[in-house]
Short mmCIF file of N, CA, C and O in Angstrom, two decimals:
data_model
loop_
_atom_site.label_atom_id
_atom_site.label_comp_id
_atom_site.label_asym_id
_atom_site.label_seq_id
_atom_site.Cartn_x
_atom_site.Cartn_y
_atom_site.Cartn_z
N UNK A 1 77.81 3.19 11.43
CA UNK A 1 76.35 2.62 11.76
C UNK A 1 76.91 1.31 12.50
O UNK A 1 78.05 0.86 12.76
N UNK A 2 75.77 0.53 12.93
CA UNK A 2 75.75 -0.68 13.47
C UNK A 2 74.97 -1.80 12.78
O UNK A 2 73.76 -1.41 12.45
N UNK A 3 75.56 -3.05 12.70
CA UNK A 3 74.83 -4.18 12.10
C UNK A 3 74.59 -4.99 13.14
O UNK A 3 75.34 -5.26 14.10
N UNK A 4 73.36 -5.55 13.23
CA UNK A 4 72.96 -6.37 14.33
C UNK A 4 72.77 -7.74 13.48
O UNK A 4 71.80 -7.98 12.59
N UNK A 5 73.39 -8.82 13.96
CA UNK A 5 73.12 -10.36 13.31
C UNK A 5 72.54 -11.37 14.43
O UNK A 5 73.29 -11.62 15.47
N UNK A 6 71.39 -11.96 14.20
CA UNK A 6 70.85 -12.84 15.35
C UNK A 6 71.42 -14.12 14.89
O UNK A 6 71.43 -14.50 13.66
N UNK A 7 71.31 -14.99 15.73
CA UNK A 7 71.55 -16.46 15.39
C UNK A 7 70.76 -17.12 16.49
O UNK A 7 70.39 -16.75 17.57
N UNK A 8 70.57 -18.73 16.24
CA UNK A 8 69.89 -19.42 17.24
C UNK A 8 68.32 -19.39 16.70
O UNK A 8 68.01 -19.38 15.53
N UNK A 9 67.64 -19.80 17.76
CA UNK A 9 65.94 -19.86 17.37
C UNK A 9 65.84 -21.29 16.88
O UNK A 9 66.69 -22.13 16.83
N UNK A 10 64.64 -21.58 16.27
CA UNK A 10 64.38 -22.85 15.77
C UNK A 10 62.89 -23.20 16.23
O UNK A 10 62.24 -22.47 16.79
N UNK A 11 62.74 -24.53 16.27
CA UNK A 11 61.34 -25.01 16.91
C UNK A 11 61.87 -26.16 17.91
O UNK A 11 62.79 -26.61 18.14
N UNK A 12 60.82 -25.86 18.80
CA UNK A 12 60.90 -26.78 20.11
C UNK A 12 59.42 -27.17 20.59
O UNK A 12 58.56 -26.30 20.29
N UNK A 13 59.37 -28.08 21.46
CA UNK A 13 58.08 -28.31 22.00
C UNK A 13 57.83 -27.61 23.15
O UNK A 13 58.89 -27.13 23.74
N UNK A 14 56.60 -27.27 23.74
CA UNK A 14 56.24 -26.67 24.85
C UNK A 14 57.11 -27.18 25.96
O UNK A 14 57.00 -28.36 26.10
N UNK A 15 57.58 -26.19 26.82
CA UNK A 15 58.24 -26.65 28.10
C UNK A 15 59.67 -26.62 27.80
O UNK A 15 60.51 -26.81 28.67
N UNK A 16 60.10 -26.60 26.58
CA UNK A 16 61.42 -26.81 26.09
C UNK A 16 62.07 -25.51 26.39
O UNK A 16 61.52 -24.28 26.66
N UNK A 17 63.48 -25.29 25.84
CA UNK A 17 64.41 -24.09 25.91
C UNK A 17 64.90 -23.92 24.36
O UNK A 17 65.35 -24.77 23.70
N UNK A 18 65.17 -22.52 24.34
CA UNK A 18 66.02 -22.21 23.27
C UNK A 18 66.76 -20.84 23.41
O UNK A 18 66.58 -20.34 24.51
N UNK A 19 68.21 -20.74 22.97
CA UNK A 19 68.80 -19.55 23.12
C UNK A 19 68.98 -18.80 21.73
O UNK A 19 69.34 -19.37 20.78
N UNK A 20 68.58 -17.57 21.90
CA UNK A 20 68.84 -16.86 20.62
C UNK A 20 70.11 -15.75 20.95
O UNK A 20 70.19 -15.27 22.00
N UNK A 21 70.97 -15.58 20.13
CA UNK A 21 72.07 -14.63 19.99
C UNK A 21 72.06 -13.51 19.32
O UNK A 21 71.54 -13.68 18.27
N UNK A 22 72.71 -12.39 19.59
CA UNK A 22 72.78 -11.18 18.70
C UNK A 22 74.25 -10.61 18.92
O UNK A 22 74.68 -10.15 19.97
N UNK A 23 74.76 -10.23 17.73
CA UNK A 23 76.24 -9.96 17.60
C UNK A 23 76.09 -8.27 17.11
O UNK A 23 75.36 -8.45 15.99
N UNK A 24 76.71 -7.30 17.79
CA UNK A 24 76.71 -6.18 16.95
C UNK A 24 78.01 -5.77 16.50
O UNK A 24 79.21 -6.25 16.89
N UNK A 25 78.13 -5.13 15.20
CA UNK A 25 79.41 -5.12 14.63
C UNK A 25 79.31 -3.59 13.79
O UNK A 25 78.01 -3.22 13.66
N UNK A 26 80.31 -2.92 13.55
CA UNK A 26 80.30 -1.64 13.08
C UNK A 26 81.22 -0.52 13.58
O UNK A 26 82.28 -1.09 14.15
N UNK A 27 81.01 0.61 13.29
CA UNK A 27 81.79 1.70 13.94
C UNK A 27 82.10 1.78 15.24
O UNK A 27 80.86 1.58 15.95
N UNK A 28 83.05 1.94 15.91
CA UNK A 28 83.15 1.47 17.39
C UNK A 28 82.26 2.52 18.22
O UNK A 28 81.82 2.50 19.25
N UNK A 29 82.62 3.86 17.57
CA UNK A 29 81.57 5.00 18.49
C UNK A 29 80.27 4.93 18.33
O UNK A 29 79.71 5.42 19.40
N UNK A 30 79.73 4.19 17.14
CA UNK A 30 78.24 4.05 17.15
C UNK A 30 78.06 3.01 18.23
O UNK A 30 77.07 2.83 19.04
N UNK A 31 78.86 1.99 18.44
CA UNK A 31 78.49 0.87 19.36
C UNK A 31 78.58 1.41 20.81
O UNK A 31 77.93 1.01 21.58
N UNK A 32 79.64 2.20 21.14
CA UNK A 32 79.79 2.76 22.29
C UNK A 32 78.63 3.68 22.76
O UNK A 32 78.44 3.94 23.84
N UNK A 33 77.78 4.18 21.84
CA UNK A 33 76.84 5.11 22.03
C UNK A 33 75.49 4.27 22.39
O UNK A 33 74.42 4.95 22.95
N UNK A 34 75.49 3.13 22.13
CA UNK A 34 74.37 2.30 22.47
C UNK A 34 73.95 1.94 23.96
O UNK A 34 74.99 1.84 24.78
N UNK A 35 73.04 2.29 24.55
CA UNK A 35 72.61 2.23 25.87
C UNK A 35 72.00 0.97 26.37
O UNK A 35 72.39 0.31 27.54
N UNK A 36 71.20 0.44 25.44
CA UNK A 36 70.70 -0.82 25.69
C UNK A 36 70.70 -1.72 24.53
O UNK A 36 70.37 -1.32 23.29
N UNK A 37 70.62 -2.89 24.51
CA UNK A 37 70.38 -3.98 23.61
C UNK A 37 69.20 -4.76 24.04
O UNK A 37 69.14 -5.01 25.39
N UNK A 38 68.63 -5.56 23.06
CA UNK A 38 67.49 -6.53 23.66
C UNK A 38 66.84 -7.00 22.51
O UNK A 38 67.22 -7.02 21.23
N UNK A 39 65.64 -7.55 22.93
CA UNK A 39 64.88 -8.26 22.06
C UNK A 39 63.33 -7.79 21.81
O UNK A 39 62.77 -7.36 23.10
N UNK A 40 62.80 -7.84 20.84
CA UNK A 40 61.55 -7.34 20.46
C UNK A 40 60.75 -8.99 19.91
O UNK A 40 61.83 -9.57 19.34
N UNK A 41 59.76 -8.90 19.74
CA UNK A 41 58.92 -10.14 18.94
C UNK A 41 57.72 -9.91 18.28
O UNK A 41 56.95 -8.82 18.90
N UNK A 42 57.42 -10.66 17.25
CA UNK A 42 56.24 -10.28 16.71
C UNK A 42 55.63 -11.64 15.82
O UNK A 42 56.37 -12.23 15.19
N UNK A 43 54.44 -11.80 16.39
CA UNK A 43 53.88 -13.10 15.95
C UNK A 43 52.82 -12.72 14.86
O UNK A 43 52.56 -11.30 14.79
N UNK A 44 52.45 -13.46 13.75
CA UNK A 44 51.77 -13.16 12.74
C UNK A 44 50.59 -12.46 13.34
O UNK A 44 49.73 -13.21 13.98
N UNK A 45 49.89 -11.44 12.68
CA UNK A 45 48.60 -10.83 13.03
C UNK A 45 48.95 -10.06 14.29
O UNK A 45 47.51 -9.69 14.80
N UNK A 46 49.76 -10.12 14.93
CA UNK A 46 49.77 -9.27 16.36
C UNK A 46 51.04 -8.32 16.25
O UNK A 46 51.70 -8.35 15.30
N UNK A 47 50.65 -7.29 17.13
CA UNK A 47 51.58 -6.22 17.25
C UNK A 47 52.93 -6.53 17.76
O UNK A 47 53.10 -7.46 18.45
N UNK A 48 54.06 -5.80 17.42
CA UNK A 48 55.21 -6.26 17.82
C UNK A 48 55.37 -5.83 19.59
O UNK A 48 54.69 -4.66 20.02
N UNK A 49 55.87 -6.63 20.32
CA UNK A 49 56.14 -6.26 21.67
C UNK A 49 57.36 -6.53 21.95
O UNK A 49 58.30 -7.37 21.46
N UNK A 50 57.90 -5.65 22.85
CA UNK A 50 58.91 -5.75 23.59
C UNK A 50 59.26 -7.12 24.44
O UNK A 50 58.32 -7.19 25.22
N UNK A 51 60.42 -7.62 24.59
CA UNK A 51 60.44 -8.66 25.22
C UNK A 51 61.45 -8.69 26.61
O UNK A 51 61.15 -8.87 27.68
N UNK A 52 62.84 -8.09 26.07
CA UNK A 52 63.87 -8.05 27.29
C UNK A 52 64.92 -6.95 26.92
O UNK A 52 65.21 -6.84 25.43
N UNK A 53 65.45 -6.49 27.68
CA UNK A 53 66.52 -5.38 27.32
C UNK A 53 67.51 -5.57 28.49
O UNK A 53 67.43 -5.78 29.51
N UNK A 54 68.64 -5.13 28.26
CA UNK A 54 69.95 -5.05 29.06
C UNK A 54 70.82 -3.77 28.74
O UNK A 54 70.98 -3.54 27.64
N UNK A 55 71.01 -2.96 29.83
CA UNK A 55 71.69 -1.71 29.76
C UNK A 55 73.11 -2.03 29.64
O UNK A 55 73.74 -3.30 30.06
N UNK A 56 73.88 -1.43 28.55
CA UNK A 56 75.33 -1.82 28.28
C UNK A 56 76.19 -1.26 29.41
O UNK A 56 77.11 -2.09 29.66
N UNK A 57 75.82 -0.50 30.12
CA UNK A 57 76.50 0.04 31.31
C UNK A 57 75.93 -0.60 32.56
O UNK A 57 74.81 0.08 32.90
N UNK A 58 76.38 -1.40 33.23
CA UNK A 58 75.99 -1.96 34.45
C UNK A 58 75.26 -3.19 34.29
O UNK A 58 75.05 -3.89 35.33
N UNK A 59 74.79 -3.49 33.04
CA UNK A 59 73.90 -4.80 32.67
C UNK A 59 72.59 -4.88 33.37
O UNK A 59 72.14 -5.82 33.64
N UNK A 60 71.93 -3.70 33.88
CA UNK A 60 70.72 -3.81 34.33
C UNK A 60 69.63 -4.24 33.22
O UNK A 60 69.62 -4.10 32.13
N UNK A 61 68.92 -5.22 33.85
CA UNK A 61 67.87 -6.00 32.80
C UNK A 61 66.39 -5.60 33.14
O UNK A 61 66.09 -5.21 34.27
N UNK A 62 65.64 -5.95 32.04
CA UNK A 62 64.11 -5.49 32.38
C UNK A 62 63.36 -6.47 31.42
O UNK A 62 63.83 -6.82 30.30
N UNK A 63 62.41 -7.02 31.80
CA UNK A 63 61.70 -7.89 30.95
C UNK A 63 60.01 -7.47 30.96
O UNK A 63 59.60 -6.98 31.87
N UNK A 64 59.41 -8.14 29.88
CA UNK A 64 58.05 -7.96 29.60
C UNK A 64 57.40 -8.97 30.72
O UNK A 64 57.98 -9.93 31.14
N UNK A 65 56.43 -8.65 31.30
CA UNK A 65 55.91 -9.45 32.34
C UNK A 65 55.50 -10.82 31.76
O UNK A 65 55.44 -11.94 32.43
N UNK A 66 54.95 -10.81 30.45
CA UNK A 66 54.67 -12.25 29.93
C UNK A 66 55.88 -13.30 29.95
O UNK A 66 55.75 -14.48 29.70
N UNK A 67 57.07 -12.55 29.91
CA UNK A 67 58.21 -13.61 30.01
C UNK A 67 59.14 -13.79 31.23
O UNK A 67 60.01 -14.41 31.42
N UNK A 68 58.73 -12.74 32.28
CA UNK A 68 59.37 -12.80 33.55
C UNK A 68 59.59 -14.16 34.34
O UNK A 68 58.43 -14.97 34.24
N UNK A 69 60.90 -14.57 34.72
CA UNK A 69 60.88 -15.83 35.32
C UNK A 69 61.25 -16.96 34.33
O UNK A 69 61.57 -18.10 34.76
N UNK A 70 61.02 -16.66 33.01
CA UNK A 70 61.21 -17.78 32.11
C UNK A 70 62.28 -17.49 31.16
O UNK A 70 63.02 -18.12 30.80
N UNK A 71 62.63 -16.18 30.76
CA UNK A 71 63.45 -15.70 30.06
C UNK A 71 64.77 -14.98 30.74
O UNK A 71 64.39 -14.29 31.54
N UNK A 72 65.74 -15.01 30.22
CA UNK A 72 67.00 -14.25 30.88
C UNK A 72 67.82 -13.80 29.72
O UNK A 72 68.30 -14.52 28.81
N UNK A 73 68.02 -12.23 29.91
CA UNK A 73 68.80 -11.69 28.84
C UNK A 73 70.48 -11.45 29.49
O UNK A 73 70.36 -11.21 30.79
N UNK A 74 71.40 -11.74 28.69
CA UNK A 74 72.56 -11.60 29.44
C UNK A 74 73.61 -10.90 28.09
O UNK A 74 73.21 -10.95 27.04
N UNK A 75 74.61 -10.33 28.56
CA UNK A 75 75.62 -9.67 27.50
C UNK A 75 77.01 -10.43 27.77
O UNK A 75 77.56 -10.53 29.00
N UNK A 76 77.76 -10.29 26.81
CA UNK A 76 79.07 -10.76 26.97
C UNK A 76 79.99 -9.45 27.34
O UNK A 76 79.47 -8.37 26.94
N UNK A 77 81.15 -9.70 27.95
CA UNK A 77 81.99 -8.44 28.40
C UNK A 77 82.32 -7.71 27.06
O UNK A 77 82.46 -8.39 26.30
N UNK A 78 81.99 -6.34 27.21
CA UNK A 78 82.49 -5.55 26.22
C UNK A 78 80.91 -5.17 25.23
O UNK A 78 80.98 -4.50 24.16
N UNK A 79 79.95 -5.99 25.76
CA UNK A 79 78.68 -5.44 25.44
C UNK A 79 78.20 -5.69 23.79
O UNK A 79 77.14 -5.34 23.43
N UNK A 80 79.13 -6.33 23.06
CA UNK A 80 78.73 -6.56 21.57
C UNK A 80 77.71 -7.81 21.21
O UNK A 80 77.40 -7.84 20.13
N UNK A 81 77.76 -8.54 22.29
CA UNK A 81 76.74 -9.86 22.22
C UNK A 81 75.83 -9.95 23.05
O UNK A 81 76.38 -9.77 24.40
N UNK A 82 74.67 -10.29 22.94
CA UNK A 82 73.87 -10.52 24.00
C UNK A 82 73.01 -11.65 23.62
O UNK A 82 72.95 -12.09 22.34
N UNK A 83 72.50 -12.59 24.64
CA UNK A 83 71.83 -13.64 24.69
C UNK A 83 70.56 -13.35 25.31
O UNK A 83 70.32 -12.77 25.99
N UNK A 84 69.61 -14.22 24.61
CA UNK A 84 68.25 -14.36 25.18
C UNK A 84 68.10 -16.02 25.56
O UNK A 84 67.79 -16.80 24.48
N UNK A 85 67.94 -16.41 26.70
CA UNK A 85 67.90 -17.69 27.09
C UNK A 85 66.36 -17.73 27.35
O UNK A 85 65.89 -17.18 28.38
N UNK A 86 65.75 -18.81 26.54
CA UNK A 86 64.52 -18.93 26.94
C UNK A 86 63.98 -20.02 27.33
O UNK A 86 64.25 -21.41 26.76
N UNK A 87 63.34 -20.34 28.51
CA UNK A 87 63.21 -21.67 29.04
C UNK A 87 61.34 -21.76 29.29
O UNK A 87 60.76 -20.61 29.18
N UNK A 88 60.95 -22.88 29.62
CA UNK A 88 59.81 -23.35 29.66
C UNK A 88 58.80 -22.56 28.81
O UNK A 88 57.79 -21.64 28.93
N UNK A 89 59.26 -22.63 27.35
CA UNK A 89 58.61 -21.97 26.25
C UNK A 89 57.20 -22.46 26.21
O UNK A 89 56.90 -23.58 26.56
N UNK A 90 56.37 -21.38 25.78
CA UNK A 90 54.90 -21.82 25.62
C UNK A 90 54.51 -21.50 23.85
O UNK A 90 55.35 -20.78 23.50
N UNK A 91 53.50 -22.18 23.62
CA UNK A 91 53.20 -21.95 22.09
C UNK A 91 53.02 -20.43 21.84
O UNK A 91 53.30 -19.97 20.76
N UNK A 92 52.51 -19.72 22.78
CA UNK A 92 52.42 -18.23 22.66
C UNK A 92 53.51 -17.36 22.37
O UNK A 92 53.56 -16.21 22.24
N UNK A 93 54.60 -18.12 22.88
CA UNK A 93 56.04 -17.41 22.54
C UNK A 93 56.28 -17.63 21.18
O UNK A 93 57.46 -16.91 20.69
N UNK A 94 55.63 -18.42 20.24
CA UNK A 94 56.13 -18.54 18.89
C UNK A 94 56.01 -17.01 18.40
O UNK A 94 55.02 -16.37 18.19
N UNK A 95 57.07 -16.59 17.58
CA UNK A 95 57.25 -15.28 16.86
C UNK A 95 58.49 -15.26 16.24
O UNK A 95 59.53 -15.95 16.37
N UNK A 96 58.59 -14.21 15.68
CA UNK A 96 60.09 -13.81 15.04
C UNK A 96 60.37 -12.94 16.00
O UNK A 96 59.99 -11.80 16.33
N UNK A 97 61.69 -13.21 16.62
CA UNK A 97 62.37 -12.31 17.55
C UNK A 97 63.62 -11.44 16.68
O UNK A 97 64.22 -11.86 15.96
N UNK A 98 63.36 -10.03 16.97
CA UNK A 98 64.31 -9.28 16.59
C UNK A 98 65.13 -8.57 17.79
O UNK A 98 64.67 -8.39 18.68
N UNK A 99 66.50 -8.91 17.40
CA UNK A 99 67.59 -8.00 18.24
C UNK A 99 67.50 -6.51 17.81
O UNK A 99 67.24 -6.23 16.75
N UNK A 100 67.39 -5.64 19.03
CA UNK A 100 67.57 -4.35 18.73
C UNK A 100 68.46 -3.64 19.59
O UNK A 100 68.64 -4.14 20.65
N UNK A 101 69.03 -2.27 19.28
CA UNK A 101 69.99 -1.64 20.14
C UNK A 101 69.62 -0.05 19.78
O UNK A 101 69.32 0.38 18.78
N UNK A 102 69.52 0.63 21.03
CA UNK A 102 69.26 1.90 21.31
C UNK A 102 69.36 2.37 22.57
O UNK A 102 70.17 2.14 23.14
N UNK A 103 68.39 3.39 22.75
CA UNK A 103 68.23 4.18 23.92
C UNK A 103 67.40 3.18 24.91
O UNK A 103 66.45 2.57 24.52
N UNK A 104 67.57 2.98 26.16
CA UNK A 104 66.98 2.16 27.04
C UNK A 104 65.48 2.63 26.97
O UNK A 104 64.74 1.79 27.14
N UNK A 105 65.36 3.89 26.70
CA UNK A 105 63.94 4.40 27.09
C UNK A 105 63.16 3.77 25.92
O UNK A 105 61.89 3.79 25.70
N UNK A 106 63.81 3.33 24.74
CA UNK A 106 62.86 2.91 23.56
C UNK A 106 61.94 1.66 24.05
O UNK A 106 60.82 1.42 23.50
N UNK A 107 62.43 0.87 24.84
CA UNK A 107 61.76 -0.25 25.18
C UNK A 107 60.50 -0.03 26.14
O UNK A 107 59.56 -0.29 25.84
N UNK A 108 60.84 0.82 27.00
CA UNK A 108 59.83 1.24 27.93
C UNK A 108 58.88 2.36 27.46
O UNK A 108 57.37 2.38 27.86
N UNK A 109 59.30 2.91 26.32
CA UNK A 109 58.27 4.33 26.08
C UNK A 109 57.85 4.15 24.80
O UNK A 109 57.34 5.14 24.15
N UNK A 110 57.93 2.91 24.21
CA UNK A 110 57.18 2.56 22.82
C UNK A 110 57.99 3.27 21.68
O UNK A 110 57.23 3.15 20.68
N UNK A 111 59.16 3.55 21.73
CA UNK A 111 59.84 4.30 20.66
C UNK A 111 60.75 2.86 19.82
O UNK A 111 60.82 1.89 20.68
N UNK A 112 60.84 3.10 18.75
CA UNK A 112 61.73 2.23 17.97
C UNK A 112 63.27 2.50 17.94
O UNK A 112 63.41 3.26 17.81
N UNK A 113 63.91 1.37 18.42
CA UNK A 113 65.29 1.66 18.75
C UNK A 113 65.83 1.64 17.37
O UNK A 113 65.29 1.52 16.18
N UNK A 114 67.13 2.34 17.45
CA UNK A 114 67.83 2.77 16.12
C UNK A 114 68.16 1.46 15.21
O UNK A 114 68.07 1.81 13.95
N UNK A 115 68.68 0.63 15.87
CA UNK A 115 69.15 -0.44 14.98
C UNK A 115 68.33 -1.82 15.13
O UNK A 115 67.94 -2.07 16.70
N UNK A 116 68.39 -2.51 14.16
CA UNK A 116 67.53 -3.80 14.17
C UNK A 116 68.29 -4.80 13.64
O UNK A 116 68.86 -4.73 12.42
N UNK A 117 68.11 -6.09 13.92
CA UNK A 117 68.49 -7.20 13.29
C UNK A 117 67.51 -7.76 12.35
O UNK A 117 66.30 -7.19 12.13
N UNK A 118 67.68 -8.72 11.55
CA UNK A 118 66.92 -9.28 10.52
C UNK A 118 65.75 -10.12 11.13
O UNK A 118 64.70 -10.39 10.52
N UNK A 119 65.84 -10.58 12.33
CA UNK A 119 65.20 -11.56 13.04
C UNK A 119 65.45 -13.07 12.93
O UNK A 119 65.98 -13.62 11.81
N UNK A 120 65.03 -13.80 13.86
CA UNK A 120 65.09 -15.22 13.83
C UNK A 120 63.81 -15.84 14.55
O UNK A 120 63.18 -15.34 15.43
N UNK A 121 63.33 -16.72 13.70
CA UNK A 121 62.03 -17.38 14.11
C UNK A 121 62.19 -18.32 15.26
O UNK A 121 63.11 -19.28 15.13
N UNK A 122 61.11 -18.09 16.20
CA UNK A 122 61.14 -19.11 17.30
C UNK A 122 59.77 -19.90 17.18
O UNK A 122 58.81 -19.19 17.14
N UNK A 123 59.75 -21.10 17.30
CA UNK A 123 58.39 -21.77 17.19
C UNK A 123 58.34 -22.88 18.09
O UNK A 123 59.02 -23.78 18.41
N UNK A 124 57.18 -22.48 18.82
CA UNK A 124 56.84 -23.57 19.97
C UNK A 124 55.72 -24.24 19.91
O UNK A 124 54.45 -23.79 19.56
N UNK A 125 55.72 -25.70 19.92
CA UNK A 125 54.74 -26.47 19.43
C UNK A 125 53.99 -27.13 20.86
O UNK A 125 54.91 -27.28 21.65
N UNK A 126 52.74 -27.27 20.76
CA UNK A 126 51.98 -27.76 21.91
C UNK A 126 52.16 -29.24 22.00
O UNK A 126 52.44 -29.97 20.85
#
């Protein structure tokens, strides 16, 4: 199995920046089977939405329209750690951010990735 642990997050004023990180650990064969890692977020009273994903092989990235041009997802060589750099943050970016890992289609086709972290809170004040 795979465990995902997020770090980072916190509180910032609008226009500021934050970076969240996610480390994957567990059985090597399970980690090697992961096609994509990325992030979802959920604000109180709202549905969960996907934010960004990155392919383990090739590093192809994809972003939700709401964060394009402001957020950047990256991964360390070996693909076990992914980062989400969030710039020009807006109050509407406030949410619990969840790291997830699974098949790349999970993000675009509305499926739930197999592995999830516990979440890290991001709060943007106006």
